[in-house]
PDB file of C-alpha atoms in Angstrom:
ATOM      1  CA  MET A 134     136.392-120.043  70.357  1.00 36.00           C
ATOM      2  CA  SER A 135     139.144-119.531  67.666  1.00 34.00           C
ATOM      3  CA  TYR A 136     140.861-115.883  67.543  1.00 37.00           C
ATOM      4  CA  ILE A 137     140.032-114.209  64.885  1.00 42.00           C
ATOM      5  CA  PRO A 138     141.840-111.259  63.838  1.00 43.00           C
ATOM      6  CA  VAL A 139     140.248-107.566  63.880  1.00 47.00           C
ATOM      7  CA  SER A 140     141.142-104.698  61.760  1.00 56.00           C
ATOM      8  CA  ARG A 141     141.401-101.411  63.736  1.00 61.00           C
ATOM      9  CA  ARG A 142     138.694-100.239  61.216  1.00 61.00           C
ATOM     10  CA  THR A 143     136.525-102.773  62.686  1.00 57.00           C
ATOM     11  CA  LEU A 144     137.545-102.112  66.430  1.00 50.00           C
ATOM     12  CA  ARG A 145     136.607 -98.385  65.340  1.00 62.00           C
ATOM     13  CA  ARG A 146     133.272 -98.831  64.297  1.00 64.00           C
ATOM     14  CA  HIS A 147     132.285-101.411  67.160  1.00 58.00           C
ATOM     15  CA  ARG A 148     133.485 -98.554  69.958  1.00 65.00           C
ATOM     16  CA  GLU A 149     131.339 -96.025  67.509  1.00 69.00           C
ATOM     17  CA  SER A 150     128.062 -98.286  67.317  1.00 82.00           C
ATOM     18  CA  GLU A 151     128.478 -98.969  71.159  1.00 84.00           C
ATOM     19  CA  ARG A 152     128.979 -95.211  71.734  1.00 87.00           C
ATOM     20  CA  SER A 153     125.683 -94.708  69.609  1.00 90.00           C
ATOM     21  CA  THR A 154     123.422 -97.247  71.378  1.00 91.00           C
ATOM     22  CA  ARG A 155     124.591 -95.751  75.106  1.00 93.00           C
ATOM     23  CA  ARG A 156     123.479 -92.262  73.593  1.00 94.00           C
ATOM     24  CA  LEU A 157     120.355 -93.477  72.480  1.00 94.00           C
ATOM     25  CA  VAL A 158     119.519 -95.615  75.653  1.00 96.00           C
ATOM     26  CA  VAL A 159     120.136 -92.153  77.570  1.00 97.00           C
ATOM     27  CA  ALA A 160     118.147 -90.329  75.089  1.00 97.00           C
ATOM     28  CA  LEU A 161     115.320 -92.735  75.156  1.00 97.00           C
ATOM     29  CA  SER A 162     115.181 -93.081  79.005  1.00 98.00           C
ATOM     30  CA  ALA A 163     114.993 -89.175  79.270  1.00 98.00           C
ATOM     31  CA  ALA A 164     112.030 -89.249  76.867  1.00 98.00           C
ATOM     32  CA  ALA A 165     110.615 -91.935  79.121  1.00 98.00           C
ATOM     33  CA  VAL A 166     110.637 -90.441  82.160  1.00 98.00           C
ATOM     34  CA  ALA A 167     109.567 -87.113  80.262  1.00 98.00           C
ATOM     35  CA  ALA A 168     106.426 -88.744  79.045  1.00 98.00           C
ATOM     36  CA  TRP A 169     105.663 -90.482  82.283  1.00 98.00           C
ATOM     37  CA  LEU A 170     105.969 -86.846  84.260  1.00 98.00           C
ATOM     38  CA  LEU A 171     103.933 -85.521  81.547  1.00 98.00           C
ATOM     39  CA  SER A 172     101.085 -87.878  81.884  1.00 97.00           C
ATOM     40  CA  VAL A 173     101.226 -87.856  85.806  1.00 97.00           C
ATOM     41  CA  THR A 174     101.267 -84.201  86.026  1.00 96.00           C
ATOM     42  CA  LEU A 175      98.740 -83.676  83.260  1.00 97.00           C
ATOM     43  CA  SER A 176      96.389 -86.066  84.739  1.00 95.00           C
ATOM     44  CA  THR A 177      96.356 -84.019  87.987  1.00 93.00           C
ATOM     45  CA  ALA A 178      95.461 -80.993  86.006  1.00 94.00           C
ATOM     46  CA  VAL A 179      92.365 -82.968  83.819  1.00 94.00           C
ATOM     47  CA  HIS A 180      89.232 -83.486  84.766  1.00 91.00           C
ATOM     48  CA  VAL A 181      86.681 -85.050  82.660  1.00 94.00           C
ATOM     49  CA  ASP A 182      82.917 -85.861  82.815  1.00 94.00           C
ATOM     50  CA  SER A 183      82.283 -89.781  82.894  1.00 94.00           C
ATOM     51  CA  TYR A 184      81.630 -90.341  79.098  1.00 95.00           C
ATOM     52  CA  VAL A 185      85.277 -89.208  78.582  1.00 96.00           C
ATOM     53  CA  HIS A 186      86.491 -91.151  81.378  1.00 94.00           C
ATOM     54  CA  ASN A 187      84.842 -94.353  80.258  1.00 95.00           C
ATOM     55  CA  VAL A 188      86.000 -93.999  76.851  1.00 97.00           C
ATOM     56  CA  ALA A 189      89.806 -93.407  78.180  1.00 96.00           C
ATOM     57  CA  VAL A 190      89.599 -96.417  80.634  1.00 95.00           C
ATOM     58  CA  VAL A 191      88.384 -98.803  77.695  1.00 96.00           C
ATOM     59  CA  LEU A 192      91.520 -97.084  75.483  1.00 98.00           C
ATOM     60  CA  HIS A 193      93.629 -97.849  78.518  1.00 96.00           C
ATOM     61  CA  VAL A 194      92.638-101.330  79.328  1.00 96.00           C
ATOM     62  CA  LEU A 195      93.091-101.895  75.146  1.00 98.00           C
ATOM     63  CA  SER A 196      96.386-100.235  75.040  1.00 98.00           C
ATOM     64  CA  MET A 197      97.505-102.786  77.985  1.00 97.00           C
ATOM     65  CA  VAL A 198      96.148-105.917  76.385  1.00 97.00           C
ATOM     66  CA  VAL A 199      98.286-104.775  72.970  1.00 98.00           C
ATOM     67  CA  ALA A 200     101.120-103.911  75.019  1.00 98.00           C
ATOM     68  CA  PHE A 201     101.325-106.856  77.741  1.00 97.00           C
ATOM     69  CA  GLY A 202      99.925-109.185  75.464  1.00 97.00           C
ATOM     70  CA  ALA A 203     103.325-108.806  73.117  1.00 97.00           C
ATOM     71  CA  VAL A 204     105.360-108.812  76.038  1.00 97.00           C
ATOM     72  CA  VAL A 205     104.103-112.238  77.031  1.00 96.00           C
ATOM     73  CA  LEU A 206     104.548-113.422  73.604  1.00 96.00           C
ATOM     74  CA  LEU A 207     107.792-112.463  73.212  1.00 95.00           C
ATOM     75  CA  ASP A 208     109.097-113.591  76.711  1.00 94.00           C
ATOM     76  CA  TRP A 209     107.597-116.790  76.214  1.00 95.00           C
ATOM     77  CA  HIS A 210     109.406-117.136  72.964  1.00 95.00           C
ATOM     78  CA  GLY A 211     112.274-116.326  74.766  1.00 93.00           C
ATOM     79  CA  PHE A 212     111.767-118.765  77.477  1.00 93.00           C
ATOM     80  CA  LEU A 213     111.627-121.188  74.815  1.00 96.00           C
ATOM     81  CA  TRP A 214     114.912-119.767  73.173  1.00 96.00           C
ATOM     82  CA  LEU A 215     116.174-120.305  76.615  1.00 93.00           C
ATOM     83  CA  ILE A 216     115.403-124.267  77.114  1.00 95.00           C
ATOM     84  CA  GLY A 217     116.746-124.921  73.112  1.00 94.00           C
ATOM     85  CA  ARG A 218     113.391-125.056  71.386  1.00 96.00           C
ATOM     86  CA  ARG A 219     113.602-122.178  69.326  1.00 95.00           C
ATOM     87  CA  GLU A 220     116.417-120.218  67.681  1.00 96.00           C
ATOM     88  CA  LEU A 221     117.807-117.039  68.440  1.00 95.00           C
ATOM     89  CA  ALA A 222     117.055-115.721  64.967  1.00 94.00           C
ATOM     90  CA  GLU A 223     113.217-116.567  65.476  1.00 95.00           C
ATOM     91  CA  THR A 224     113.417-114.613  68.780  1.00 94.00           C
ATOM     92  CA  ILE A 225     115.024-111.789  67.341  1.00 94.00           C
ATOM     93  CA  ARG A 226     112.524-111.877  64.314  1.00 95.00           C
ATOM     94  CA  LEU A 227     109.833-111.642  66.532  1.00 95.00           C
ATOM     95  CA  ASP A 228     111.163-109.067  68.613  1.00 95.00           C
ATOM     96  CA  GLY A 229     111.476-106.657  65.658  1.00 93.00           C
ATOM     97  CA  ALA A 230     107.609-107.401  65.317  1.00 95.00           C
ATOM     98  CA  ALA A 231     106.460-106.657  68.997  1.00 96.00           C
ATOM     99  CA  THR A 232     108.459-104.013  69.857  1.00 95.00           C
ATOM    100  CA  PRO A 233     105.871-101.463  68.058  1.00 96.00           C
ATOM    101  CA  LEU A 234     103.205-103.127  69.878  1.00 97.00           C
ATOM    102  CA  ILE A 235     104.743-102.872  73.048  1.00 97.00           C
ATOM    103  CA  TRP A 236     105.941 -99.328  72.864  1.00 97.00           C
ATOM    104  CA  GLY A 237     102.923 -97.963  71.530  1.00 98.00           C
ATOM    105  CA  GLY A 238     100.691 -99.515  73.859  1.00 98.00           C
ATOM    106  CA  LEU A 239     102.894 -98.056  76.353  1.00 97.00           C
ATOM    107  CA  ALA A 240     102.324 -95.019  74.499  1.00 98.00           C
ATOM    108  CA  GLY A 241      98.537 -95.376  74.720  1.00 98.00           C
ATOM    109  CA  MET A 242      98.360 -96.395  78.678  1.00 97.00           C
ATOM    110  CA  LEU A 243      99.966 -92.882  79.154  1.00 97.00           C
ATOM    111  CA  ALA A 244      98.092 -90.818  76.928  1.00 98.00           C
ATOM    112  CA  THR A 245      95.054 -92.480  78.476  1.00 97.00           C
ATOM    113  CA  GLY A 246      96.113 -92.331  81.855  1.00 95.00           C
ATOM    114  CA  VAL A 247      95.745 -88.599  81.710  1.00 96.00           C
ATOM    115  CA  PHE A 248      91.737 -88.765  81.514  1.00 96.00           C
ATOM    116  CA  LEU A 249      91.383 -91.557  84.177  1.00 93.00           C
ATOM    117  CA  ASN A 250      91.430 -89.183  87.151  1.00 89.00           C
ATOM    118  CA  PRO A 251      94.106 -91.244  89.196  1.00 90.00           C
ATOM    119  CA  HIS A 252      94.403 -90.787  93.324  1.00 89.00           C
ATOM    120  CA  LEU A 253      98.132 -90.163  93.611  1.00 91.00           C
ATOM    121  CA  ASN A 254      97.202 -89.705  97.157  1.00 92.00           C
ATOM    122  CA  ASN A 255      96.721 -93.612  97.380  1.00 93.00           C
ATOM    123  CA  PRO A 256     100.198 -95.294  97.734  1.00 95.00           C
ATOM    124  CA  MET A 257      98.625 -98.296  95.809  1.00 95.00           C
ATOM    125  CA  THR A 258      98.513 -95.712  92.852  1.00 94.00           C
ATOM    126  CA  ASP A 259     101.724 -94.395  93.322  1.00 95.00           C
ATOM    127  CA  LEU A 260     103.406 -97.992  93.095  1.00 97.00           C
ATOM    128  CA  LYS A 261     101.557 -98.843  90.028  1.00 96.00           C
ATOM    129  CA  LEU A 262     102.716 -95.534  88.662  1.00 96.00           C
ATOM    130  CA  ALA A 263     106.178 -96.357  89.386  1.00 97.00           C
ATOM    131  CA  ALA A 264     106.119 -99.987  88.008  1.00 98.00           C
ATOM    132  CA  VAL A 265     105.056 -98.521  84.726  1.00 97.00           C
ATOM    133  CA  LEU A 266     108.227 -96.168  84.981  1.00 98.00           C
ATOM    134  CA  VAL A 267     110.057 -99.008  85.685  1.00 98.00           C
ATOM    135  CA  LEU A 268     109.124-101.247  83.199  1.00 96.00           C
ATOM    136  CA  SER A 269     109.198 -98.613  80.605  1.00 97.00           C
ATOM    137  CA  LEU A 270     113.327 -98.172  81.657  1.00 98.00           C
ATOM    138  CA  ASN A 271     113.714-101.846  81.852  1.00 97.00           C
ATOM    139  CA  GLY A 272     112.470-102.117  78.077  1.00 96.00           C
ATOM    140  CA  ILE A 273     115.233 -99.425  76.882  1.00 97.00           C
ATOM    141  CA  MET A 274     117.798-101.139  79.119  1.00 96.00           C
ATOM    142  CA  LEU A 275     117.253-104.344  76.813  1.00 95.00           C
ATOM    143  CA  ILE A 276     118.447-102.323  73.777  1.00 94.00           C
ATOM    144  CA  PRO A 277     121.992-103.053  74.011  1.00 94.00           C
ATOM    145  CA  LEU A 278     121.691-106.595  74.981  1.00 93.00           C
ATOM    146  CA  MET A 279     119.422-107.043  71.816  1.00 93.00           C
ATOM    147  CA  ARG A 280     121.708-105.605  69.564  1.00 91.00           C
ATOM    148  CA  ARG A 281     124.278-108.121  70.823  1.00 91.00           C
ATOM    149  CA  LEU A 282     122.480-111.005  70.377  1.00 93.00           C
ATOM    150  CA  ALA A 283     121.474-109.785  66.704  1.00 90.00           C
ATOM    151  CA  GLY A 284     124.907-109.792  66.124  1.00 89.00           C
ATOM    152  CA  LEU A 285     125.316-113.461  67.206  1.00 93.00           C
ATOM    153  CA  PRO A 286     124.911-116.556  64.706  1.00 94.00           C
ATOM    154  CA  PRO A 287     121.164-117.284  64.138  1.00 93.00           C
ATOM    155  CA  VAL A 288     121.360-120.482  66.036  1.00 95.00           C
ATOM    156  CA  ALA A 289     123.061-119.335  69.004  1.00 95.00           C
ATOM    157  CA  ALA A 290     121.957-120.822  72.164  1.00 95.00           C
ATOM    158  CA  PHE A 291     121.420-119.087  75.502  1.00 96.00           C
ATOM    159  CA  LEU A 292     124.551-120.799  77.178  1.00 95.00           C
ATOM    160  CA  ASP A 293     126.762-119.229  74.397  1.00 95.00           C
ATOM    161  CA  LEU A 294     126.147-116.048  76.207  1.00 95.00           C
ATOM    162  CA  THR A 295     128.430-114.720  78.372  1.00 95.00           C
ATOM    163  CA  VAL A 296     127.586-114.595  82.177  1.00 96.00           C
ATOM    164  CA  GLY A 297     126.849-111.124  82.254  1.00 95.00           C
ATOM    165  CA  GLN A 298     124.294-111.311  79.260  1.00 95.00           C
ATOM    166  CA  ARG A 299     122.803-114.207  80.907  1.00 96.00           C
ATOM    167  CA  ILE A 300     122.237-112.203  84.064  1.00 96.00           C
ATOM    168  CA  HIS A 301     121.285-109.119  82.312  1.00 96.00           C
ATOM    169  CA  LEU A 302     118.661-111.153  80.000  1.00 95.00           C
ATOM    170  CA  LEU A 303     117.317-113.156  82.844  1.00 95.00           C
ATOM    171  CA  LEU A 304     117.074-109.775  85.255  1.00 96.00           C
ATOM    172  CA  CYS A 305     115.326-108.163  82.660  1.00 95.00           C
ATOM    173  CA  LEU A 306     112.857-110.659  82.251  1.00 94.00           C
ATOM    174  CA  VAL A 307     112.016-110.851  85.978  1.00 96.00           C
ATOM    175  CA  ILE A 308     111.792-106.999  86.459  1.00 97.00           C
ATOM    176  CA  SER A 309     109.336-106.828  83.191  1.00 96.00           C
ATOM    177  CA  GLN A 310     107.295-109.349  84.415  1.00 96.00           C
ATOM    178  CA  LEU A 311     106.927-108.071  88.115  1.00 97.00           C
ATOM    179  CA  CYS A 312     106.335-104.577  87.024  1.00 97.00           C
ATOM    180  CA  TRP A 313     103.534-105.473  84.328  1.00 97.00           C
ATOM    181  CA  TRP A 314     101.726-107.929  86.869  1.00 97.00           C
ATOM    182  CA  THR A 315     102.057-105.331  89.567  1.00 97.00           C
ATOM    183  CA  ALA A 316     100.741-102.593  87.234  1.00 96.00           C
ATOM    184  CA  ILE A 317      97.738-104.697  86.348  1.00 95.00           C
ATOM    185  CA  ALA A 318      97.024-106.217  89.507  1.00 96.00           C
ATOM    186  CA  ILE A 319      96.761-102.271  91.240  1.00 95.00           C
ATOM    187  CA  GLY A 320      95.011-100.978  88.188  1.00 91.00           C
ATOM    188  CA  PHE A 321      92.035-103.956  88.656  1.00 89.00           C
ATOM    189  CA  ILE A 322      92.195-103.311  92.547  1.00 91.00           C
ATOM    190  CA  ASN A 323      91.759 -99.534  92.140  1.00 86.00           C
ATOM    191  CA  ALA A 324      88.844 -99.967  89.867  1.00 80.00           C
ATOM    192  CA  GLU A 325      87.125-102.028  91.825  1.00 73.00           C
ATOM    193  CA  PHE A 326      87.166 -99.814  95.087  1.00 62.00           C
TER     194      PHE A 326
END
């Protein structure tokens, strides 16, 4: 790498941007935990008839399909970038398109989960709910890295990232997939029994 002189003003803007990103991550994490807690708490207080329950199940599954489908597409595209088959700019652009679907789907899952009468004394249900919380927080923890990636040249490769950035990206990918598959599997197991 070559040395590029940076003005104090540019450095100050960068530090302010980093601070604003940290504040955003903290605020979004608090909002995610609050939304999750509200959904779980309301699910213990709200009891609905079978018709409303069935509608909620359909909307819950549709929300899951939208969110998880967008996650799988984005993760697959990211993997293709990782092995050099796509450019970073394509992945960043897809991330911008998929993000509203992911968060909208998660919001739909939390909203409809209130009406599903979950059995909170079942350890598998508790594991599913924990997986949903972790995957939400995991997605928020990707924000600083995605902002840094957006500042890289459009043709930057995975190996152009720092070791820490590569580990962060791969760890978030693994956590995301583990949590999604755990929540989905337990959701379908609980629906059968």
